Coordinates of C-alpha atoms and ligand atoms in Angstrom, one line a residue:
X9 CA 20.2 18.6 18.7
X10 CA 20.9 22.4 18.7
X11 CA 24.5 23.3 19.4
X12 CA 26.2 26.6 20.4
X13 CA 30.0 26.0 20.0
X14 CA 31.4 28.4 22.6
X15 CA 35.0 28.2 21.5
X16 CA 36.1 27.5 17.9
X17 CA 38.6 29.2 15.6
X18 CA 36.6 29.4 12.3
X19 CA 39.2 31.6 10.6
X20 CA 41.3 28.4 10.3
X21 CA 38.4 26.3 9.0
X22 CA 36.8 25.7 5.6
X23 CA 33.3 26.2 4.2
X24 CA 32.9 22.4 4.3
X25 CA 33.2 22.7 8.0
X26 CA 30.6 25.4 8.2
X27 CA 28.2 23.2 6.1
X28 CA 28.9 20.1 8.3
X29 CA 28.4 22.2 11.4
X30 CA 25.1 23.5 10.3
X31 CA 23.9 20.0 9.4
X32 CA 25.0 18.8 12.9
X33 CA 22.9 21.4 14.6
X34 CA 25.3 24.3 15.1
X35 CA 23.4 27.6 14.9
X36 CA 25.7 29.9 16.8
X37 CA 29.3 30.0 18.0
X38 CA 32.0 32.1 19.6
X39 CA 35.4 32.6 18.0
X40 CA 38.0 33.7 20.5
X41 CA 41.0 35.8 19.4
X42 CA 44.1 33.7 19.7
X43 CA 47.6 33.3 18.3
X44 CA 48.1 32.4 14.6
X45 CA 50.9 29.8 15.0
X46 CA 53.2 32.2 13.1
X47 CA 54.2 34.9 15.6
X48 CA 53.0 38.4 15.0
X49 CA 55.6 41.1 14.7
X50 CA 53.5 44.3 15.0
X51 CA 50.2 45.7 16.3
X52 CA 48.7 46.1 12.8
X53 CA 48.7 42.4 12.4
X54 CA 46.4 42.1 15.5
X55 CA 44.1 44.9 14.3
X56 CA 43.5 43.3 10.9
X57 CA 42.8 40.0 12.6
X58 CA 40.4 41.6 15.1
X59 CA 38.6 43.3 12.2
X60 CA 38.2 40.1 10.4
X61 CA 36.8 38.4 13.5
X62 CA 34.1 41.1 13.9
X63 CA 33.6 41.6 10.1
X64 CA 34.5 39.1 7.5
X65 CA 34.2 35.9 9.6
X66 CA 30.9 36.9 11.0
X67 CA 29.6 37.5 7.4
X68 CA 31.1 34.2 6.2
X69 CA 29.4 32.2 9.1
X70 CA 26.0 33.9 8.3
X71 CA 26.3 32.7 4.7
X72 CA 26.0 29.2 6.2
X73 CA 23.2 30.0 8.6
X74 CA 25.4 30.3 11.7
X75 CA 25.5 33.3 14.1
X76 CA 29.1 34.2 14.8
X77 CA 30.4 36.1 17.8
X78 CA 34.0 36.9 19.0
X79 CA 36.1 37.4 22.0
X80 CA 38.9 39.9 21.8
X81 CA 42.2 39.9 23.8
X82 CA 46.0 39.7 23.6
X83 CA 46.6 36.0 24.0
X84 CA 48.9 34.7 26.8
X85 CA 51.6 33.4 24.5
X86 CA 52.1 36.7 22.7
X87 CA 51.9 38.7 25.9
X88 CA 55.6 37.8 26.2
X89 CA 56.5 39.8 23.1
X90 CA 57.0 43.5 23.7
X91 CA 56.1 44.2 20.0
X92 CA 52.7 42.6 20.7
X93 CA 51.9 44.2 24.0
X94 CA 51.3 47.6 22.4
X95 CA 48.0 46.2 21.2
X96 CA 46.6 46.5 24.7
X97 CA 45.7 50.1 24.2
X98 CA 43.6 49.2 21.1
X99 CA 41.6 46.5 22.8
X100 CA 39.0 48.5 24.7
X101 CA 37.5 50.0 21.5
X102 CA 37.1 46.5 20.1
X103 CA 35.2 45.4 23.2
X104 CA 32.4 47.8 22.2
X105 CA 31.8 46.3 18.8
X106 CA 28.8 44.3 17.6
X107 CA 29.2 40.6 18.2
X108 CA 32.0 40.9 20.8
X109 CA 30.8 38.9 23.7
X110 CA 33.8 38.6 26.0
X111 CA 37.4 39.5 26.7
X112 CA 39.5 36.4 25.7
X113 CA 41.4 34.2 25.5
X114 CA 43.4 35.6 28.4
X115 CA 45.3 33.6 31.1
X116 CA 48.6 31.9 31.3
X117 CA 50.9 30.1 28.9
X118 CA 54.3 29.9 30.6
X119 CA 53.3 31.9 33.7
X120 CA 55.9 34.7 33.2
X121 CA 55.7 38.1 35.0
X122 CA 54.7 39.6 31.6
X123 CA 51.8 37.3 31.4
X124 CA 50.8 38.2 35.0
X125 CA 50.7 41.9 34.0
X126 CA 48.8 41.4 30.7
X127 CA 46.3 39.1 32.3
X128 CA 45.5 41.5 35.2
X129 CA 45.2 44.5 32.8
X130 CA 42.7 42.6 30.6
X131 CA 40.7 41.6 33.6
X132 CA 40.4 45.3 34.4
X133 CA 39.3 45.9 30.8
X134 CA 36.5 43.3 31.2
X135 CA 35.4 45.0 34.4
X136 CA 35.3 48.4 32.7
X137 CA 33.4 47.1 29.6
X138 CA 31.1 44.9 31.8
X139 CA 31.9 41.9 29.7
X140 CA 32.5 38.2 30.6
X141 CA 36.0 36.7 30.4
X142 CA 37.2 33.6 28.6
X143 CA 40.3 32.2 30.4
X144 CA 42.7 29.7 28.8
X145 CA 44.5 27.3 31.2
X146 CA 48.1 26.3 30.4
X147 CA 48.8 22.9 28.9
X148 CA 51.8 22.3 31.1
X149 CA 51.5 22.3 34.9
X150 CA 47.7 22.6 34.6
X151 CA 46.8 22.4 38.3
X152 CA 49.3 25.0 39.4
X153 CA 48.3 27.2 36.4
X154 CA 44.6 26.9 37.3
X155 CA 45.2 27.8 41.0
X156 CA 47.1 30.9 40.0
X157 CA 44.5 31.7 37.4
X158 CA 41.7 31.6 40.0
X159 CA 43.8 33.8 42.3
X160 CA 44.1 36.5 39.5
X161 CA 40.3 36.2 38.9
X162 CA 39.6 36.7 42.6
X163 CA 41.9 39.7 42.9
X164 CA 40.5 41.3 39.7
X165 CA 37.1 42.0 41.1
X166 CA 35.4 40.4 38.1
X167 CA 32.5 38.2 39.6
X168 CA 33.2 34.5 39.2
X169 CA 30.0 33.9 37.3
X170 CA 31.3 36.2 34.6
X171 CA 34.4 34.0 34.0
X172 CA 34.7 30.8 31.9
X173 CA 37.8 28.8 32.6
X174 CA 38.6 26.7 29.6
X175 CA 40.5 23.5 28.6
X176 CA 39.8 21.8 31.9
X177 CA 40.2 18.1 32.6
X178 CA 39.7 15.7 35.6
X179 CA 42.5 17.3 37.5
X180 CA 41.2 20.9 37.8
X181 CA 37.4 20.8 37.3
X182 CA 36.6 20.7 41.0
X183 CA 38.8 23.7 41.7
X184 CA 37.1 25.8 39.0
X185 CA 33.5 24.8 40.0
X186 CA 34.3 25.6 43.7
X187 CA 35.4 29.1 42.7
X188 CA 32.0 29.8 41.2
X189 CA 33.3 30.2 37.6
X190 CA 32.0 28.3 34.6
X191 CA 33.9 25.2 33.5
X192 CA 34.9 24.7 29.9
X193 CA 36.1 21.5 28.2
X194 CA 37.7 21.3 24.8
X195 CA 37.0 17.9 23.1
X196 CA 40.0 17.1 20.9
X197 CA 40.7 14.1 18.7
X198 CA 43.9 13.0 20.6
X199 CA 44.7 15.4 23.4
X200 CA 42.9 17.3 26.2
X201 CA 39.6 15.6 26.5
X202 CA 37.5 13.0 24.6
X203 CA 33.7 12.5 24.5
X204 CA 33.7 9.5 26.9
X205 CA 35.9 11.2 29.5
X206 CA 33.6 14.2 29.2
X207 CA 30.5 12.1 30.0
X208 CA 32.3 10.7 33.1
X209 CA 33.0 14.2 34.3
X210 CA 29.4 15.3 33.7
X211 CA 28.2 12.2 35.6
X212 CA 30.4 13.0 38.5
X213 CA 30.0 16.8 38.8
X214 CA 26.6 17.5 37.3
X215 CA 25.6 19.9 34.5
X216 CA 25.7 23.2 36.4
X217 CA 28.0 25.7 34.8
X218 CA 29.4 23.0 32.5
X219 CA 30.3 24.0 28.9
X220 CA 31.7 21.9 26.1
X221 CA 33.5 23.1 22.9
X222 CA 35.4 21.8 20.0
X223 CA 38.2 24.4 20.2
X224 CA 38.8 23.5 16.5
X225 CA 41.7 25.5 15.0
X226 CA 44.6 25.1 12.6
X227 CA 45.8 22.0 14.5
X228 CA 44.4 18.5 14.3
X229 CA 40.9 19.1 15.6
X230 CA 37.3 18.4 14.7
X231 CA 34.5 21.0 14.6
X232 CA 31.9 18.2 15.2
X233 CA 33.3 17.1 18.6
X234 CA 30.4 19.0 20.3
X235 CA 28.0 16.7 18.4
X236 CA 30.1 13.7 19.4
X237 CA 29.9 14.8 23.1
X238 CA 26.1 15.1 22.8
X239 CA 25.8 11.7 21.3
X240 CA 28.0 10.2 24.0
X241 CA 25.8 11.8 26.6
X242 CA 22.7 10.2 25.1
X243 CA 24.4 6.8 24.9
X244 CA 25.3 7.1 28.6
X245 CA 21.6 7.7 29.5
X246 CA 21.5 11.5 29.7
X247 CA 18.2 13.0 28.4
X248 CA 17.8 15.2 25.3
X249 CA 17.1 18.0 27.7
X250 CA 20.4 17.4 29.5
X251 CA 22.2 17.6 26.2
X252 CA 20.4 20.8 25.2
X253 CA 21.5 22.3 28.5
X254 CA 25.2 21.5 28.1
X255 CA 25.4 22.2 24.3
X256 CA 23.0 25.2 24.1
X257 CA 21.5 26.7 27.2
X258 CA 24.7 26.8 29.4
X259 CA 26.9 28.6 26.8
X260 CA 24.0 30.9 25.9
X261 CA 23.5 31.8 29.6
X262 CA 27.2 32.5 30.0
X263 CA 27.7 34.7 26.9
X264 CA 24.3 36.4 27.2
X265 CA 25.8 38.3 30.2
X266 CA 27.5 40.4 27.5
X267 CA 24.0 41.5 26.2
X268 CA 25.5 41.1 22.8
X269 CA 24.3 37.6 21.6
X270 CA 22.3 37.2 18.5
X271 CA 20.6 33.9 18.2
X272 CA 17.6 34.2 15.9
X273 CA 18.0 32.5 12.5
X274 CA 20.0 34.3 9.8
X275 CA 17.4 36.1 7.6
X276 CA 17.1 34.7 4.1
X277 CA 19.3 31.6 4.8
X278 CA 18.1 28.4 3.1
X279 CA 20.0 25.2 4.1
X280 CA 21.7 23.6 1.2
X281 CA 21.4 26.6 -1.1
X282 CA 24.5 28.6 -2.3
X283 CA 25.4 31.4 0.1
X284 CA 23.7 34.7 -0.6
X285 CA 26.1 37.5 -1.4
X286 CA 24.3 40.3 0.4
X287 CA 23.0 38.9 3.6
X288 CA 22.5 41.9 5.9
X289 CA 22.4 42.1 9.7
X290 CA 20.6 44.3 12.0
X291 CA 22.8 47.1 13.4
X292 CA 25.9 46.5 11.3
X293 CA 27.2 47.9 8.2
X294 CA 30.5 46.0 8.1
X295 CA 28.6 42.8 7.4
X296 CA 27.4 43.5 4.0
X297 CA 28.7 41.1 1.4
X298 CA 32.0 41.5 -0.3
X299 CA 31.9 43.6 -3.5
X300 CA 32.8 41.5 -6.5
Ligands
LIG16 ZN1 41.3 28.5 21.5

């Protein structure tokens, strides 16, 4: 099974996770910029984080044979803090960097006027940078939040096929598919969505524009939930080709719209061997190993 995890926060994960993910078939992933749990108090805190997403974490993933990409945005939760909103003027330059494949996560948390404004501004940035957008749907009031999200997408002028609406469930999948956007599902240990519910949704709505992720972060989560979803699909009678479509070809097709995906094997990587210190990447100087 080859796996592209289209939403996982590796900054919060360990090297054991990277090794287990490689063994499970993960060869590429996307790490969206999000909030850190602890609120940020200034713009510099965002910039160091963005730099680590496009630099250090990309290097770290490559040491374990995994191609790392990022999405960059001011997340909906921190859009409500005036100290954080100043980062908006810095975001366009990050959208040009190697390995940045979308604007995200954007969307709604509590659906405040501030969130409206920041969401719309970042949709415009995606339009200007010709990048796809990763949209987070709120945990509370999901259906209303999804409706409003899709309205903002329509008004933005960003084509629906350039938008992935994430953290969906049985209540809002139809709405998203009808809009022409891609539908993302986060498989979590005890909330959101589990592998069996995921299989039921795929049986009901088909595999078109369907994307599955682990969304693993600093909370209780599991970076191998993508594999679990693939196994549950096989057990339910889906073919290997169906699994490949959902776990690899679909997310690749979506993020390839950025023209910034790298999917070939990491040069010099040997599974099971200690990470090489100086793995180098085409077209990037940030990604040389740390000096010891
Ligand atoms: Zn996330």
